Short mmCIF file of C-alpha atoms in Angstrom, two decimals:
data_model
loop_
_atom_site.label_atom_id
_atom_site.label_comp_id
_atom_site.label_asym_id
_atom_site.label_seq_id
_atom_site.Cartn_x
_atom_site.Cartn_y
_atom_site.Cartn_z
CA UNK I 1 -46.69 97.37 2.84
CA UNK I 2 -45.22 94.66 0.66
CA UNK I 3 -47.34 92.18 -1.28
CA UNK I 4 -45.73 89.01 -2.60
CA UNK I 5 -46.27 86.94 -5.74
CA UNK I 6 -44.60 83.54 -5.76
CA UNK I 7 -44.96 80.05 -7.20
CA UNK I 8 -46.61 77.25 -5.24
CA UNK I 9 -45.34 74.29 -7.27
CA UNK I 10 -41.99 73.45 -8.91
CA UNK I 11 -41.73 76.71 -10.82
CA UNK I 12 -43.02 77.53 -14.32
CA UNK I 13 -46.43 78.51 -12.92
CA UNK I 14 -46.68 81.59 -15.16
CA UNK I 15 -45.62 84.16 -12.56
CA UNK I 16 -44.22 86.58 -15.14
CA UNK I 17 -47.61 87.25 -16.72
CA UNK I 18 -49.22 87.57 -13.29
CA UNK I 19 -46.66 90.12 -12.08
CA UNK I 20 -47.09 92.02 -15.35
CA UNK I 21 -50.89 92.00 -14.83
CA UNK I 22 -50.69 93.41 -11.30
CA UNK I 23 -47.76 95.78 -11.91
CA UNK I 24 -49.87 98.90 -12.66
CA UNK I 25 -51.24 98.70 -9.09
CA UNK I 26 -47.75 99.04 -7.59
CA UNK I 27 -45.00 101.64 -7.44
CA UNK I 28 -42.15 99.13 -7.06
CA UNK I 29 -41.60 95.57 -8.36
CA UNK I 30 -38.70 93.77 -6.65
CA UNK I 31 -37.02 90.40 -7.32
CA UNK I 32 -35.91 88.93 -4.00
CA UNK I 33 -34.13 85.64 -4.90
CA UNK I 34 -32.98 83.35 -7.69
CA UNK I 35 -30.90 84.05 -10.75
CA UNK I 36 -30.92 83.58 -14.53
CA UNK I 37 -32.15 80.00 -14.05
CA UNK I 38 -35.67 81.43 -13.75
CA UNK I 39 -37.50 82.45 -16.93
CA UNK I 40 -40.56 84.68 -16.63
CA UNK I 41 -42.50 84.81 -19.90
CA UNK I 42 -44.38 87.95 -20.96
CA UNK I 43 -46.17 88.90 -24.18
CA UNK I 44 -45.45 92.49 -25.18
CA UNK I 45 -47.27 93.85 -28.22
CA UNK I 46 -48.04 90.24 -29.14
CA UNK I 47 -44.37 89.24 -28.99
CA UNK I 48 -42.92 86.73 -26.54
CA UNK I 49 -40.35 88.07 -24.09
CA UNK I 50 -38.59 85.91 -21.49
CA UNK I 51 -36.98 87.75 -18.57
CA UNK I 52 -34.39 85.97 -16.44
CA UNK I 53 -32.97 88.73 -14.24
CA UNK I 54 -35.06 91.88 -14.74
CA UNK I 55 -38.31 92.11 -12.73
CA UNK I 56 -41.49 91.57 -14.73
CA UNK I 57 -42.74 95.13 -14.19
CA UNK I 58 -40.07 96.61 -16.48
CA UNK I 59 -42.51 97.39 -19.30
CA UNK I 60 -44.49 99.75 -17.06
CA UNK I 61 -42.55 103.00 -17.44
CA UNK I 62 -43.72 104.54 -14.17
CA UNK I 63 -42.86 101.48 -12.09
CA UNK I 64 -39.53 101.12 -10.29
CA UNK I 65 -37.96 97.67 -10.73
CA UNK I 66 -35.45 96.40 -8.17
CA UNK I 67 -33.03 93.47 -8.24
CA UNK I 68 -32.59 92.70 -4.56
CA UNK I 69 -29.67 91.36 -2.54
CA UNK I 70 -31.18 87.86 -2.43
CA UNK I 71 -30.65 87.50 -6.18
CA UNK I 72 -27.48 86.17 -7.81
CA UNK I 73 -26.78 88.34 -10.85
CA UNK I 74 -25.19 87.32 -14.14
CA UNK I 75 -24.00 90.63 -15.68
CA UNK I 76 -23.88 89.13 -19.20
CA UNK I 77 -27.48 87.93 -19.03
CA UNK I 78 -28.53 91.28 -17.55
CA UNK I 79 -26.90 93.26 -20.36
CA UNK I 80 -28.55 91.10 -23.04
CA UNK I 81 -31.92 91.54 -21.39
CA UNK I 82 -31.48 95.28 -21.04
CA UNK I 83 -30.65 95.49 -24.76
CA UNK I 84 -33.75 93.44 -25.62
CA UNK I 85 -35.98 95.54 -23.37
CA UNK I 86 -34.54 98.77 -24.79
CA UNK I 87 -35.75 97.68 -28.24
CA UNK I 88 -39.30 98.22 -26.92
CA UNK I 89 -38.48 101.81 -25.96
CA UNK I 90 -37.89 101.09 -22.26
CA UNK I 91 -35.18 103.16 -20.57
CA UNK I 92 -33.68 100.78 -17.98
CA UNK I 93 -31.49 103.56 -16.60
CA UNK I 94 -34.69 105.26 -15.50
CA UNK I 95 -36.59 102.45 -13.79
CA UNK I 96 -34.15 99.59 -13.04
CA UNK I 97 -32.31 99.60 -9.70
CA UNK I 98 -29.84 97.03 -8.32
CA UNK I 99 -28.87 96.43 -4.71
CA UNK I 100 -25.22 96.92 -3.80
CA UNK I 101 -25.43 93.64 -1.86
CA UNK I 102 -26.50 91.55 -4.87
CA UNK I 103 -24.02 88.72 -5.47
CA UNK I 104 -22.34 88.38 -8.88
CA UNK I 105 -22.13 85.21 -10.95
CA UNK I 106 -18.64 84.97 -12.47
CA UNK I 107 -17.60 82.76 -15.43
CA UNK I 108 -15.97 80.11 -13.23
CA UNK I 109 -19.28 79.65 -11.39
CA UNK I 110 -20.71 78.20 -14.60
CA UNK I 111 -17.69 75.92 -15.01
CA UNK I 112 -18.08 74.68 -11.43
CA UNK I 113 -21.78 74.03 -12.06
CA UNK I 114 -20.93 71.84 -15.07
CA UNK I 115 -18.14 70.01 -13.25
CA UNK I 116 -20.36 69.26 -10.26
CA UNK I 117 -23.20 67.89 -12.41
CA UNK I 118 -20.82 65.73 -14.42
CA UNK I 119 -19.40 64.22 -11.26
CA UNK I 120 -22.88 63.33 -9.97
CA UNK I 121 -23.58 61.23 -13.06
CA UNK I 122 -27.01 59.61 -12.85
CA UNK I 123 -27.62 61.36 -9.51
CA UNK I 124 -27.44 64.83 -11.07
CA UNK I 125 -30.11 67.27 -9.91
CA UNK I 126 -30.89 68.73 -13.35
CA UNK I 127 -29.10 72.06 -12.90
CA UNK I 128 -29.61 74.70 -15.59
CA UNK I 129 -25.78 75.12 -15.53
CA UNK I 130 -26.11 78.88 -15.07
CA UNK I 131 -23.74 78.94 -12.09
CA UNK I 132 -26.51 79.50 -9.54
CA UNK I 133 -25.51 76.87 -6.96
CA UNK I 134 -21.80 77.76 -6.90
CA UNK I 135 -22.68 81.47 -6.63
CA UNK I 136 -24.87 80.86 -3.58
CA UNK I 137 -22.16 78.59 -2.12
CA UNK I 138 -19.71 81.47 -2.38
CA UNK I 139 -22.26 83.72 -0.69
CA UNK I 140 -22.66 81.43 2.32
CA UNK I 141 -18.93 80.67 2.24
CA UNK I 142 -18.22 84.41 2.41
CA UNK I 143 -16.20 84.43 -0.79
CA UNK I 144 -18.66 86.21 -3.09
CA UNK I 145 -18.22 89.35 -5.14
CA UNK I 146 -21.11 91.81 -4.83
CA UNK I 147 -22.31 94.57 -7.11
CA UNK I 148 -21.08 97.23 -4.69
CA UNK I 149 -17.56 95.80 -5.01
CA UNK I 150 -17.44 96.99 -8.62
CA UNK I 151 -16.84 100.53 -7.41
CA UNK I 152 -13.93 99.46 -5.19
CA UNK I 153 -10.42 100.09 -6.58
CA UNK I 154 -9.39 96.62 -5.41
CA UNK I 155 -12.05 94.80 -7.49
CA UNK I 156 -9.63 93.27 -10.01
CA UNK I 157 -7.63 91.60 -7.24
CA UNK I 158 -10.82 90.38 -5.57
CA UNK I 159 -11.92 88.82 -8.84
CA UNK I 160 -8.55 87.18 -9.48
CA UNK I 161 -8.44 85.73 -5.96
CA UNK I 162 -11.92 84.22 -6.40
CA UNK I 163 -11.09 82.81 -9.81
CA UNK I 164 -7.95 81.18 -8.41
CA UNK I 165 -9.99 79.59 -5.59
CA UNK I 166 -12.39 78.22 -8.20
CA UNK I 167 -9.52 76.88 -10.31
CA UNK I 168 -8.33 74.74 -7.41
CA UNK I 169 -11.83 73.24 -7.16
CA UNK I 170 -12.00 72.67 -10.92
CA UNK I 171 -8.60 70.92 -10.79
CA UNK I 172 -10.00 68.61 -8.11
CA UNK I 173 -12.87 67.79 -10.45
CA UNK I 174 -10.34 67.16 -13.29
CA UNK I 175 -12.45 69.61 -15.29
CA UNK I 176 -10.96 71.91 -17.90
CA UNK I 177 -12.75 74.66 -19.78
CA UNK I 178 -11.44 77.71 -21.62
CA UNK I 179 -13.30 80.69 -20.15
CA UNK I 180 -11.31 83.42 -21.91
CA UNK I 181 -14.11 84.36 -24.32
CA UNK I 182 -16.80 84.37 -21.62
CA UNK I 183 -14.46 86.30 -19.33
CA UNK I 184 -14.05 89.07 -21.92
CA UNK I 185 -17.84 89.28 -22.32
CA UNK I 186 -18.17 89.29 -18.53
CA UNK I 187 -15.91 92.32 -18.07
CA UNK I 188 -17.69 94.20 -20.86
CA UNK I 189 -20.98 93.51 -19.09
CA UNK I 190 -19.52 94.79 -15.81
CA UNK I 191 -18.77 98.14 -17.45
CA UNK I 192 -22.41 98.29 -18.54
CA UNK I 193 -23.57 97.34 -15.04
CA UNK I 194 -21.68 100.31 -13.63
CA UNK I 195 -23.88 102.66 -15.70
CA UNK I 196 -27.09 101.43 -14.02
CA UNK I 197 -28.66 102.57 -10.74
CA UNK I 198 -26.77 100.77 -7.97
CA UNK I 199 -28.48 101.51 -4.66
CA UNK I 200 -28.41 100.85 -0.94
CA UNK I 201 -31.59 98.81 -1.40
CA UNK I 202 -32.71 98.26 2.18
CA UNK I 203 -32.76 102.02 2.86
CA UNK I 204 -34.23 102.78 -0.56
CA UNK I 205 -37.12 100.31 -0.26
CA UNK I 206 -37.94 101.09 3.37
CA UNK I 207 -37.89 104.82 2.69
CA UNK I 208 -40.40 104.29 -0.13
CA UNK I 209 -42.59 102.11 2.10
CA UNK I 210 -42.61 104.85 4.77
CA UNK I 211 -43.85 107.27 2.09
CA UNK I 212 -46.81 105.00 1.34
CA UNK I 213 -45.44 103.45 -1.85
CA UNK I 214 -46.79 100.00 -2.77
CA UNK I 215 -44.23 97.24 -3.28
CA UNK I 216 -44.72 93.91 -5.03
CA UNK I 217 -42.05 91.27 -4.32
CA UNK I 218 -41.60 88.86 -7.26
CA UNK I 219 -40.44 85.32 -6.59
CA UNK I 220 -38.59 83.01 -8.94
CA UNK I 221 -38.83 79.19 -9.24
CA UNK I 222 -41.48 77.68 -6.91
CA UNK I 223 -42.07 76.82 -3.26
CA UNK I 224 -41.36 73.10 -3.75
CA UNK I 225 -37.86 74.08 -4.91
CA UNK I 226 -37.06 76.00 -1.71
CA UNK I 227 -33.65 75.08 -0.30
CA UNK I 228 -35.18 74.26 3.12
CA UNK I 229 -38.74 73.13 2.38
CA UNK I 230 -38.53 71.78 -1.15
CA UNK I 231 -37.85 68.27 -2.44
CA UNK I 232 -34.25 68.27 -1.24
CA UNK I 233 -31.71 67.73 -2.77
CA UNK I 234 -33.59 68.38 -6.03
CA UNK I 235 -34.10 72.04 -5.19
CA UNK I 236 -32.71 75.45 -6.04
CA UNK I 237 -30.14 77.22 -3.84
CA UNK I 238 -32.28 79.99 -2.36
CA UNK I 239 -35.39 80.49 -0.22
CA UNK I 240 -38.23 80.71 -2.72
CA UNK I 241 -40.90 81.11 -0.04
CA UNK I 242 -42.34 84.34 1.39
CA UNK I 243 -39.75 84.27 4.20
CA UNK I 244 -37.12 84.97 1.52
CA UNK I 245 -38.66 88.39 0.88
CA UNK I 246 -37.36 89.75 4.18
CA UNK I 247 -33.80 88.50 3.75
CA UNK I 248 -33.78 89.12 -0.02
CA UNK I 249 -34.86 92.77 0.09
CA UNK I 250 -34.12 93.98 3.61
CA UNK I 251 -37.68 94.46 4.82
CA UNK I 252 -39.11 93.33 8.15
CA UNK I 253 -41.78 90.60 8.49
CA UNK I 254 -44.20 93.27 9.75
CA UNK I 255 -44.16 94.84 6.28
CA UNK I 256 -45.54 91.72 4.51
CA UNK I 257 -49.22 92.07 3.59
CA UNK I 258 -50.89 89.86 0.94
CA UNK I 259 -49.15 86.71 -0.29
CA UNK I 260 -50.47 85.77 -3.73
CA UNK I 261 -49.60 82.21 -4.67
CA UNK I 262 -49.55 81.07 -8.29
CA UNK I 263 -50.40 77.51 -9.28
CA UNK I 264 -51.20 75.85 -12.56
CA UNK I 265 -54.54 74.07 -12.88
CA UNK I 266 -52.40 70.94 -13.22
CA UNK I 267 -48.73 70.27 -12.38
CA UNK I 268 -45.35 70.39 -14.14
CA UNK I 269 -41.71 70.00 -13.24
CA UNK I 270 -38.43 70.50 -15.13
CA UNK I 271 -35.36 68.40 -14.35
CA UNK I 272 -34.92 65.60 -11.86
CA UNK I 273 -36.55 65.00 -8.51
CA UNK I 274 -39.76 63.64 -6.98
CA UNK I 275 -43.05 64.34 -8.75
CA UNK I 276 -45.80 62.17 -7.21
CA UNK I 277 -48.55 63.06 -9.71
CA UNK I 278 -46.44 62.78 -12.87
CA UNK I 279 -48.20 61.05 -15.78
CA UNK I 280 -46.13 58.78 -18.01
CA UNK I 281 -48.96 58.18 -20.47
CA UNK I 282 -50.88 59.80 -23.32
CA UNK I 283 -52.62 62.17 -20.90
CA UNK I 284 -49.28 63.53 -19.73
CA UNK I 285 -48.19 63.99 -23.35
CA UNK I 286 -51.47 65.78 -24.12
CA UNK I 287 -50.98 68.19 -21.22
CA UNK I 288 -47.46 68.94 -22.50
CA UNK I 289 -48.66 69.46 -26.08
CA UNK I 290 -51.64 71.68 -25.29
CA UNK I 291 -49.81 73.63 -22.61
CA UNK I 292 -46.60 74.04 -24.68
CA UNK I 293 -44.75 72.77 -21.65
CA UNK I 294 -41.11 73.43 -22.42
CA UNK I 295 -38.75 75.28 -20.08
CA UNK I 296 -38.52 79.04 -20.66
CA UNK I 297 -34.82 78.99 -19.73
CA UNK I 298 -33.60 75.60 -20.97
CA UNK I 299 -36.19 74.57 -23.57
CA UNK I 300 -36.34 71.15 -21.88
CA UNK I 301 -39.72 69.36 -22.05
CA UNK I 302 -41.52 69.66 -18.73
CA UNK I 303 -42.79 66.61 -16.90
CA UNK I 304 -46.58 66.87 -16.61
CA UNK I 305 -49.24 65.52 -14.28
CA UNK I 306 -52.43 66.27 -12.38
CA UNK I 307 -52.53 68.87 -9.62
CA UNK I 308 -51.04 67.77 -6.29
CA UNK I 309 -53.18 69.23 -3.48
CA UNK I 310 -51.01 67.71 -0.73
CA UNK I 311 -48.01 69.70 -1.94
CA UNK I 312 -50.18 72.74 -2.74
CA UNK I 313 -51.67 72.88 0.76
CA UNK I 314 -48.15 72.55 2.22
CA UNK I 315 -46.96 75.47 0.07
CA UNK I 316 -49.94 77.61 1.09
CA UNK I 317 -49.20 76.87 4.76
CA UNK I 318 -45.48 77.73 4.79
CA UNK I 319 -46.03 80.88 2.68
CA UNK I 320 -49.12 82.18 4.48
CA UNK I 321 -50.93 82.45 1.15
CA UNK I 322 -53.95 84.77 1.26
CA UNK I 323 -55.00 84.47 -2.41
CA UNK I 324 -54.37 81.94 -5.16
CA UNK I 325 -54.05 82.67 -8.86
CA UNK I 326 -54.68 79.62 -11.04
CA UNK I 327 -52.94 79.70 -14.41
CA UNK I 328 -53.37 77.71 -17.63
CA UNK I 329 -56.91 76.59 -16.74
CA UNK I 330 -57.67 76.65 -20.48
CA UNK I 331 -55.20 73.77 -21.00
CA UNK I 332 -57.80 71.50 -19.35
CA UNK I 333 -60.60 72.65 -21.70
CA UNK I 334 -60.64 69.46 -23.79
CA UNK I 335 -60.31 66.82 -21.06
CA UNK I 336 -63.36 64.68 -20.25
CA UNK I 337 -62.10 63.78 -16.79
CA UNK I 338 -59.75 65.54 -14.38
CA UNK I 339 -57.97 64.12 -11.36
CA UNK I 340 -56.56 65.74 -8.25
CA UNK I 341 -54.25 64.17 -5.66
CA UNK I 342 -55.78 64.41 -2.18
CA UNK I 343 -53.35 62.19 -0.21
CA UNK I 344 -50.19 60.10 -0.49
CA UNK I 345 -50.10 56.35 0.06
CA UNK I 346 -46.72 55.47 1.57
CA UNK I 347 -46.36 51.70 1.77
CA UNK I 348 -49.97 51.20 2.84
CA UNK I 349 -50.07 54.23 5.14
CA UNK I 350 -52.12 57.18 3.91
CA UNK I 351 -51.02 60.73 4.73
CA UNK I 352 -51.91 64.29 3.77
CA UNK I 353 -48.50 65.60 4.88
CA UNK I 354 -45.48 66.16 2.65
CA UNK I 355 -42.76 63.73 3.83
CA UNK I 356 -39.44 65.04 5.09
CA UNK I 357 -37.68 63.12 2.31
CA UNK I 358 -39.58 62.54 -0.94
CA UNK I 359 -36.63 61.09 -2.85
CA UNK I 360 -36.07 57.35 -2.90
CA UNK I 361 -39.50 56.41 -1.53
CA UNK I 362 -42.57 55.08 -3.32
CA UNK I 363 -45.37 57.67 -3.21
CA UNK I 364 -48.69 56.52 -4.63
CA UNK I 365 -51.21 59.36 -5.17
CA UNK I 366 -54.76 59.02 -3.87
CA UNK I 367 -56.99 60.45 -6.58
CA UNK I 368 -60.33 62.23 -6.66
CA UNK I 369 -61.98 62.55 -10.08
CA UNK I 370 -63.93 65.47 -11.53
CA UNK I 371 -65.85 65.92 -14.76
CA UNK I 372 -64.14 68.17 -17.29
CA UNK I 373 -65.90 71.19 -18.80
CA UNK I 374 -65.32 70.34 -22.48
CA UNK I 375 -65.58 73.90 -23.80
CA UNK I 376 -63.29 76.67 -24.96
CA UNK I 377 -62.85 79.08 -22.05
CA UNK I 378 -60.20 81.35 -23.59
CA UNK I 379 -62.63 84.16 -24.48
CA UNK I 380 -64.40 84.28 -21.11
CA UNK I 381 -64.06 87.60 -19.29
CA UNK I 382 -66.44 87.26 -16.33
CA UNK I 383 -66.63 84.69 -13.54
CA UNK I 384 -70.34 84.13 -14.14
CA UNK I 385 -69.56 82.77 -17.61
CA UNK I 386 -67.19 80.05 -16.37
CA UNK I 387 -68.61 76.53 -16.76
CA UNK I 388 -70.16 75.04 -13.62
CA UNK I 389 -67.80 72.06 -13.72
CA UNK I 390 -64.80 74.42 -13.57
CA UNK I 391 -66.33 76.20 -10.58
CA UNK I 392 -66.81 72.82 -8.87
CA UNK I 393 -63.15 71.97 -9.52
CA UNK I 394 -61.97 75.32 -8.14
CA UNK I 395 -64.27 75.19 -5.10
CA UNK I 396 -62.85 71.82 -4.09
CA UNK I 397 -59.31 73.20 -4.30
CA UNK I 398 -60.35 76.27 -2.23
CA UNK I 399 -61.74 74.10 0.54
CA UNK I 400 -58.86 71.62 0.53
CA UNK I 401 -55.91 74.03 0.68
CA UNK I 402 -57.60 76.64 2.88
CA UNK I 403 -56.87 79.59 0.59
CA UNK I 404 -59.24 80.93 -2.08
CA UNK I 405 -58.60 80.97 -5.82
CA UNK I 406 -59.31 84.62 -6.66
CA UNK I 407 -58.05 84.77 -10.27
CA UNK I 408 -58.07 82.30 -13.15
CA UNK I 409 -55.78 82.74 -16.16
CA UNK I 410 -57.40 81.35 -19.31
CA UNK I 411 -54.76 82.10 -21.95
CA UNK I 412 -51.31 83.61 -22.45
CA UNK I 413 -52.53 87.15 -23.19
CA UNK I 414 -52.19 89.90 -20.60
CA UNK I 415 -55.97 90.43 -20.69
CA UNK I 416 -56.84 86.73 -20.30
CA UNK I 417 -57.44 86.72 -16.55
CA UNK I 418 -60.84 86.22 -14.91
CA UNK I 419 -61.34 87.77 -11.49
CA UNK I 420 -63.50 85.53 -9.30
#
């Protein structure tokens, strides 16, 4: 069976640490969507490591790590990460596998990303400019290069044809950028990519499942950034929900078992787009300061606010979440009062449903207040030691969203997780 770990908000929920925590229980960790726009932060031997392409189980030597076909792969980013991981004594040639069907991000994808954002002006979506959107557009437009194409003798012509198609688009944008240096680095990274384990992933993963191996599918970004169900158009270009596991790895829906959803104890968002519970005051600044809320990939300050239970319940519903992991609960340790959003007020009409279109409409949160716990929880190891006010806060969330919080993360360390 396949268990899934994914984000329930707008990304940055701390999924990397959670995957790392659960990795020893699994034989295979597999990324099923997204690209180098997602940063999963781990702490290895006390040192911070941010992974953008490699699955978060890479530091467990006996665990197979797979980059699935639903991912868009930047070979340059991958090579840099492999070099960084190798410095910790990890042999990526032993436990990193890449699907033949994984789409490749080429240098002109990044140029197209920049050109598109510049043209949008004030309406830009806040792209990380990593070439993600254009790469997925080439996938659905049936123009993409895939990892398996690297072994084809006609690859150079395929690449040149794609680059020429992109150049026409860039000319239409009146956008000029010299990609010669990045192109040289790209081709060097492709040679490195050829030395890794390139597999027929759907057969590989299903064969392992039939042998009783346990698989953990690792999501990137968050459910509210899903291309279909997120806050469109301020979304990513892939399906970040549990449905994306099947198309992103080549497994059937019958193979999906537990869906573990990750949410912060509050809410953050990077880039543009709707954020009903965002705080534009000193409380929002305090959440950002205490939580060190800056993007793992871009370094941009994250927008901060109270937890949005309307959006969280929606995410639990569309993902079929069976267990919730609440991260960064310790960030709320010093607050006297906490608020949660239990409904949206839309022009005088109250609703507990996420609107079809959240952009361009006035959404006023309906708040419910809770007393804070006003104590340092970072050293707590057992559920019985958690303050009663925290338990009250969590119990309300359990009942509202219809899925139980089973784990609480109370610090950045691998060991700082309380099982409820």
